[in-house]
Amino acid sequence: SPEQKMYMWNIYTLIFVLECLDVVLYWALLKYGPMVGISFGASTAIFGVIMIALCIQNVYILHDVIHGATFPPYEWQSYITHPFADFISLPWMDIIMEHNRHHNSTFDLLNHGEFGWDPAGWLYVLQEWTTEWYGWLTVPLVPFWHFAGASDTGGLFALLWWSRFPDAGPAGKCDKSFYTKWLPLRVKHVAFLLCLWGSVWMLGSWGMGRPLSEGWQFVSIVSMFCRIGFSAAWIFITNFNHSHWWNEFLAADPERTWPMLHATMAFLLGGRHRWNEMLFHDVHHMCPGRIGAMSQRGRFHGWRKVHDACVEILAAGLWKSDDDETIMEQHQRKRSMVLKSRT
């Protein structure tokens, strides 16, 4: 409903405001904390824990909004969707387009790019470049790949997407909308990012009574914790949800056999409605337009109601097809049989 959409964007705006206030809090702790016995380490820990939590919620609210309240009520809100993720990133309209491309190309969670190029495809390479045991040797590199900016809100991803979109016109010519629509959007977004991070730089230099050249220290710490938060959330949404071992794990009905794991992870991600996104991402990919994000639906209807509805869908089976079963469909059939046995 319009009221729900407005609520979602109000929450989105609140998260951005809190992120800004957390940066100001860090500045205040560093400048005035020593007077009351608060050390640099304590100040950094306070700031870091808060910022990581906020950035995790930033990613989840981004995913919620993109699947139900796609366009902001006010134009300025399109600039505050993920500015702390990296020094450069995709503007909101580009985020919408690349996420739509992801869903249009990948219906089966384990068959990436089945229907064309998936911009998120390079996020899975380190965990599935081979099915042999030594493929696990590169899995520890996944967090660093996200940290470097390879996820949807990162700088590396922005460069990848800008090199591929908009698609070339006839005879390989540049698409006409590039100069009239996409380039102005990107220039304005990057200009906003420069202003935001420039403000952080000045806060950490002049605001601390230091030369302007020393602002990089403050910026580096702020960016580090922001990247940790964004990376953590994207790892769960992309790498966990689209991994073979996680879907094998879910097929064995872990919610019943590992209740403490689910309760703990739900707490860390911000609630059971967030955790539903991990449990039923295959249902989300089946029909992202109509179903939307699980955490978004749980926000308005309660996590239990959404959870039980997804269980019913899984019990009935996601796909009806005469083709040979894919690995993901085998996991879903196994999970469906377990779910049916409960009722």
Coordinates of C-alpha atoms in Angstrom, one line a residue:
S1 CA 0.0 0.0 0.0
P2 CA 1.1 3.6 -0.3
E3 CA 1.3 3.9 3.5
Q4 CA 3.6 0.8 3.6
K5 CA 5.8 2.2 0.9
M6 CA 6.2 5.5 2.7
Y7 CA 7.0 3.7 5.9
M8 CA 9.8 1.7 4.1
W9 CA 11.4 4.9 2.7
N10 CA 11.0 6.6 6.1
I11 CA 13.0 3.7 7.7
Y12 CA 15.5 4.0 4.8
T13 CA 16.0 7.7 5.5
L14 CA 16.3 7.0 9.2
I15 CA 19.1 4.5 8.6
F16 CA 21.0 7.1 6.6
V17 CA 20.6 9.7 9.3
L18 CA 21.8 7.3 11.9
E19 CA 24.8 6.4 9.8
C20 CA 25.7 10.1 9.6
L21 CA 25.1 10.6 13.3
D22 CA 27.3 7.6 14.1
V23 CA 30.2 9.3 12.1
V24 CA 29.6 12.5 14.1
L25 CA 29.6 10.4 17.3
Y26 CA 32.9 8.9 16.4
W27 CA 34.4 12.3 15.8
A28 CA 33.1 13.6 19.2
L29 CA 34.4 10.5 21.0
L30 CA 37.9 10.9 19.4
K31 CA 38.0 14.7 20.1
Y32 CA 36.4 14.8 23.6
G33 CA 36.6 11.2 24.8
P34 CA 40.2 11.4 26.2
M35 CA 39.0 14.1 28.6
V36 CA 36.7 11.6 30.3
G37 CA 38.9 8.6 29.9
I38 CA 37.6 7.1 26.7
S39 CA 40.5 5.7 24.7
F40 CA 40.9 5.5 20.9
G41 CA 40.2 1.8 21.0
A42 CA 37.0 2.2 22.9
S43 CA 35.8 5.0 20.7
T44 CA 36.5 3.0 17.6
A45 CA 34.8 -0.1 19.0
I46 CA 31.6 1.8 19.9
F47 CA 31.5 3.4 16.5
G48 CA 32.3 0.2 14.6
V49 CA 29.7 -2.0 16.2
I50 CA 27.0 0.6 15.6
M51 CA 28.1 1.2 12.0
I52 CA 28.3 -2.5 11.1
A53 CA 24.8 -3.1 12.4
L54 CA 23.4 -0.1 10.5
C55 CA 25.1 -1.1 7.3
I56 CA 23.7 -4.6 7.5
Q57 CA 20.2 -3.2 7.9
N58 CA 21.0 -0.8 5.1
V59 CA 21.5 -3.7 2.7
Y60 CA 18.4 -5.5 3.8
I61 CA 16.2 -2.4 3.6
L62 CA 17.7 -1.8 0.1
H63 CA 16.6 -5.3 -0.9
D64 CA 13.2 -4.8 0.7
V65 CA 12.5 -1.5 -1.0
I66 CA 13.7 -2.6 -4.4
H67 CA 11.1 -5.4 -4.4
G68 CA 8.1 -3.4 -3.4
A69 CA 8.6 0.3 -3.0
T70 CA 11.1 0.7 -5.8
F71 CA 10.8 4.5 -6.5
P72 CA 11.3 6.9 -3.6
P73 CA 8.6 9.5 -2.7
Y74 CA 11.2 12.3 -3.0
E75 CA 14.0 12.5 -5.6
W76 CA 16.6 13.3 -3.0
Q77 CA 16.0 9.9 -1.3
S78 CA 17.5 8.2 -4.3
Y79 CA 20.9 9.6 -3.2
I80 CA 20.9 8.2 0.3
T81 CA 20.2 4.5 -0.4
H82 CA 23.8 3.3 0.0
P83 CA 26.4 6.2 0.0
F84 CA 28.5 4.8 2.8
A85 CA 29.1 1.5 0.9
D86 CA 32.1 2.8 -1.1
F87 CA 33.7 6.0 -2.4
I88 CA 32.0 5.4 -5.8
S89 CA 28.9 3.2 -6.4
L90 CA 25.9 2.8 -8.7
P91 CA 23.1 5.3 -8.5
W92 CA 19.7 4.0 -7.4
M93 CA 18.3 3.6 -10.9
D94 CA 21.3 1.5 -11.9
I95 CA 20.8 -0.6 -8.8
I96 CA 17.3 -1.3 -9.9
M97 CA 18.3 -2.2 -13.4
E98 CA 21.2 -4.5 -12.4
H99 CA 19.1 -6.3 -9.8
N100 CA 16.3 -6.9 -12.3
R101 CA 19.0 -8.3 -14.7
H102 CA 20.1 -10.6 -11.9
H103 CA 16.6 -12.0 -11.4
N104 CA 15.8 -12.2 -15.1
S105 CA 19.0 -14.3 -15.8
T106 CA 18.9 -16.5 -12.7
F107 CA 15.8 -18.3 -11.6
D108 CA 17.5 -21.4 -10.2
L109 CA 19.7 -20.4 -7.3
L110 CA 22.4 -22.8 -8.3
N111 CA 22.3 -22.2 -12.1
H112 CA 23.7 -18.7 -12.4
G113 CA 23.2 -16.9 -15.7
E114 CA 20.8 -19.5 -17.1
F115 CA 18.9 -17.0 -19.2
G116 CA 21.7 -14.5 -19.9
W117 CA 24.5 -12.5 -18.2
D118 CA 24.0 -12.2 -14.5
P119 CA 25.9 -9.1 -13.2
A120 CA 26.2 -10.8 -9.8
G121 CA 27.9 -13.8 -11.4
W122 CA 31.4 -12.9 -10.4
L123 CA 30.4 -13.0 -6.7
Y124 CA 30.0 -16.8 -6.9
V125 CA 33.3 -17.6 -8.8
L126 CA 35.5 -18.0 -5.7
Q127 CA 33.1 -20.5 -4.2
E128 CA 32.2 -22.6 -7.2
W129 CA 34.9 -22.4 -9.8
T130 CA 35.3 -26.2 -9.3
T131 CA 33.3 -28.9 -7.6
E132 CA 36.5 -30.6 -6.3
W133 CA 37.5 -30.3 -2.7
Y134 CA 40.2 -27.8 -3.3
G135 CA 37.5 -25.3 -4.4
W136 CA 37.1 -24.6 -0.7
L137 CA 40.6 -23.1 -0.6
T138 CA 39.3 -19.9 -2.3
V139 CA 36.1 -19.6 -0.3
P140 CA 37.9 -17.6 2.5
L141 CA 38.7 -15.0 -0.1
V142 CA 34.9 -14.2 -0.6
P143 CA 34.7 -11.6 2.2
F144 CA 37.8 -9.8 0.9
W145 CA 36.2 -9.7 -2.6
H146 CA 33.1 -8.1 -1.2
F147 CA 35.2 -5.7 1.0
A148 CA 37.1 -4.6 -2.1
G149 CA 33.8 -3.5 -3.7
A150 CA 32.6 -6.4 -5.8
S151 CA 29.1 -6.5 -4.4
D152 CA 26.1 -4.6 -5.8
T153 CA 26.8 -1.4 -3.8
G154 CA 30.6 -1.4 -4.3
G155 CA 32.9 0.5 -6.5
L156 CA 34.2 -2.4 -8.5
F157 CA 30.7 -3.6 -9.3
A158 CA 29.8 0.0 -10.5
L159 CA 32.7 -0.2 -13.0
L160 CA 31.6 -3.6 -14.1
W161 CA 28.0 -2.5 -14.6
W162 CA 28.9 0.8 -16.3
S163 CA 31.0 -1.1 -18.8
R164 CA 28.0 -3.3 -19.8
F165 CA 24.9 -1.1 -19.4
P166 CA 23.1 0.4 -21.3
D167 CA 23.4 -2.3 -24.0
A168 CA 25.0 -1.2 -27.2
G169 CA 22.7 0.0 -30.0
P170 CA 22.6 -1.1 -33.6
A171 CA 26.0 -1.8 -35.1
G172 CA 27.6 -1.5 -31.7
K173 CA 26.9 2.2 -31.4
C174 CA 26.4 3.8 -28.0
D175 CA 22.8 3.7 -26.8
K176 CA 21.1 7.1 -27.2
S177 CA 19.9 7.1 -23.6
F178 CA 23.4 7.0 -22.3
Y179 CA 24.0 10.7 -22.6
T180 CA 20.5 11.9 -22.0
K181 CA 19.6 9.7 -19.0
W182 CA 22.3 7.4 -17.5
L183 CA 25.4 9.6 -17.7
P184 CA 23.7 12.6 -15.9
L185 CA 22.4 10.2 -13.2
R186 CA 25.8 8.8 -12.6
V187 CA 27.6 12.1 -12.5
K188 CA 25.1 13.5 -10.0
H189 CA 25.3 10.4 -7.8
V190 CA 29.2 10.4 -7.8
A191 CA 29.2 14.1 -7.1
F192 CA 27.0 13.5 -4.0
L193 CA 29.4 10.8 -2.9
L194 CA 32.3 13.1 -3.2
C195 CA 30.5 15.7 -1.1
L196 CA 29.6 13.1 1.5
W197 CA 33.1 11.6 1.8
G198 CA 34.7 15.0 1.5
S199 CA 32.6 16.0 4.6
V200 CA 33.9 13.0 6.5
W201 CA 37.5 13.9 5.4
M202 CA 37.1 17.5 6.7
L203 CA 35.5 16.3 10.0
G204 CA 38.5 14.0 10.6
S205 CA 41.0 16.8 9.7
W206 CA 39.9 20.4 10.4
G207 CA 37.2 19.1 12.8
M208 CA 40.0 17.5 14.9
G209 CA 42.3 20.5 14.7
R210 CA 44.6 18.7 12.2
P211 CA 45.9 19.6 8.7
L212 CA 43.5 18.7 5.8
S213 CA 46.1 16.2 4.6
E214 CA 45.5 14.0 7.6
G215 CA 41.8 13.4 7.0
W216 CA 42.5 10.1 5.3
Q217 CA 43.0 8.4 8.6
F218 CA 39.5 9.2 9.8
V219 CA 38.0 8.3 6.4
S220 CA 39.8 5.0 6.3
I221 CA 38.4 3.8 9.6
V222 CA 34.9 5.0 8.8
S223 CA 35.1 3.3 5.4
M224 CA 36.5 0.1 6.8
F225 CA 33.6 -0.5 9.2
C226 CA 31.1 0.5 6.6
R227 CA 32.6 -2.0 4.2
I228 CA 32.5 -4.7 6.8
G229 CA 28.8 -4.2 7.4
F230 CA 27.9 -4.1 3.7
S231 CA 30.1 -7.0 3.0
A232 CA 28.6 -9.2 5.7
A233 CA 25.0 -8.5 4.5
W234 CA 25.8 -9.2 0.9
I235 CA 27.7 -12.4 1.7
F236 CA 24.6 -13.7 3.3
I237 CA 22.2 -12.5 0.6
T238 CA 24.4 -13.6 -2.4
N239 CA 27.0 -16.2 -1.5
F240 CA 25.2 -18.1 1.2
N241 CA 21.8 -18.1 -0.5
H242 CA 23.3 -19.2 -3.8
S243 CA 25.7 -21.8 -2.5
H244 CA 25.4 -25.6 -2.9
W245 CA 26.2 -26.4 0.7
W246 CA 23.7 -24.0 2.1
N247 CA 20.8 -25.4 0.0
E248 CA 21.9 -29.0 0.9
F249 CA 21.9 -27.9 4.5
L250 CA 18.3 -26.5 4.2
A251 CA 17.2 -29.7 2.4
A252 CA 18.0 -31.6 5.6
D253 CA 15.5 -29.5 7.6
P254 CA 18.0 -27.7 9.8
E255 CA 15.4 -25.4 11.3
R256 CA 14.1 -28.4 13.3
T257 CA 17.5 -30.0 14.1
W258 CA 19.5 -26.7 14.6
P259 CA 17.0 -24.3 16.3
M260 CA 19.8 -22.5 18.2
L261 CA 21.6 -21.7 15.0
H262 CA 18.5 -20.2 13.5
A263 CA 17.7 -18.2 16.6
T264 CA 21.3 -16.8 16.8
M265 CA 21.5 -15.9 13.1
A266 CA 18.1 -14.2 13.2
F267 CA 19.3 -12.1 16.1
L268 CA 22.5 -11.1 14.4
L269 CA 20.7 -10.1 11.1
G270 CA 18.0 -8.1 12.9
G271 CA 15.1 -10.5 13.4
R272 CA 13.4 -13.6 12.2
H273 CA 11.8 -11.7 9.3
R274 CA 15.4 -11.0 8.1
W275 CA 16.3 -14.7 8.5
N276 CA 13.4 -15.8 6.4
E277 CA 15.3 -14.3 3.5
M278 CA 18.0 -16.9 4.1
L279 CA 15.5 -19.8 4.5
F280 CA 13.4 -19.1 1.5
H281 CA 15.5 -17.3 -1.0
D282 CA 14.5 -19.9 -3.6
V283 CA 10.9 -18.9 -3.1
H284 CA 11.9 -15.3 -3.6
H285 CA 13.7 -16.1 -6.9
M286 CA 10.7 -18.1 -8.2
C287 CA 8.6 -14.9 -8.5
P288 CA 10.4 -11.8 -7.1
G289 CA 7.9 -9.4 -8.6
R290 CA 4.8 -10.8 -7.0
I291 CA 6.3 -12.3 -3.8
G292 CA 8.8 -9.5 -3.1
A293 CA 11.4 -9.8 -0.3
M294 CA 10.6 -12.1 2.6
S295 CA 12.0 -9.7 5.2
Q296 CA 9.8 -6.9 3.7
R297 CA 6.6 -9.0 4.0
G298 CA 7.6 -10.1 7.5
R299 CA 7.8 -6.5 8.5
F300 CA 4.1 -5.9 7.8
H301 CA 2.6 -9.4 8.3
G302 CA 4.9 -11.0 10.9
W303 CA 7.7 -13.4 10.3
R304 CA 5.7 -16.5 11.3
K305 CA 2.9 -15.9 8.8
V306 CA 5.4 -15.4 6.0
H307 CA 7.5 -18.4 7.1
D308 CA 4.4 -20.7 7.2
A309 CA 3.3 -19.5 3.7
C310 CA 6.7 -20.2 2.3
V311 CA 6.6 -23.7 3.9
E312 CA 3.3 -24.3 2.1
I313 CA 4.7 -23.2 -1.2
L314 CA 7.8 -25.4 -0.8
A315 CA 5.6 -28.4 0.2
A316 CA 3.6 -28.0 -3.0
G317 CA 6.9 -27.7 -5.0
L318 CA 8.2 -24.5 -6.8
W319 CA 8.2 -25.7 -10.4
K320 CA 6.2 -28.1 -12.6
S321 CA 8.3 -29.3 -15.5
D322 CA 9.0 -32.3 -17.6
D323 CA 12.7 -31.5 -17.9
D324 CA 15.3 -33.4 -15.9
E325 CA 15.6 -32.2 -12.4
T326 CA 18.4 -29.7 -11.6
I327 CA 20.4 -30.0 -8.4
M328 CA 18.4 -27.2 -6.9
E329 CA 15.1 -28.9 -7.7
Q330 CA 16.4 -32.1 -6.1
H331 CA 17.1 -30.1 -2.9
Q332 CA 13.7 -28.5 -3.1
R333 CA 12.0 -31.9 -3.6
K334 CA 13.8 -33.3 -0.6
R335 CA 13.0 -30.3 1.5
S336 CA 9.3 -30.5 0.4
M337 CA 9.1 -34.1 1.4
V338 CA 10.4 -33.3 4.9
L339 CA 8.0 -30.3 5.2
K340 CA 5.1 -32.5 4.1
S341 CA 6.0 -35.1 6.7
R342 CA 5.5 -32.5 9.4
T343 CA 1.9 -31.9 8.6

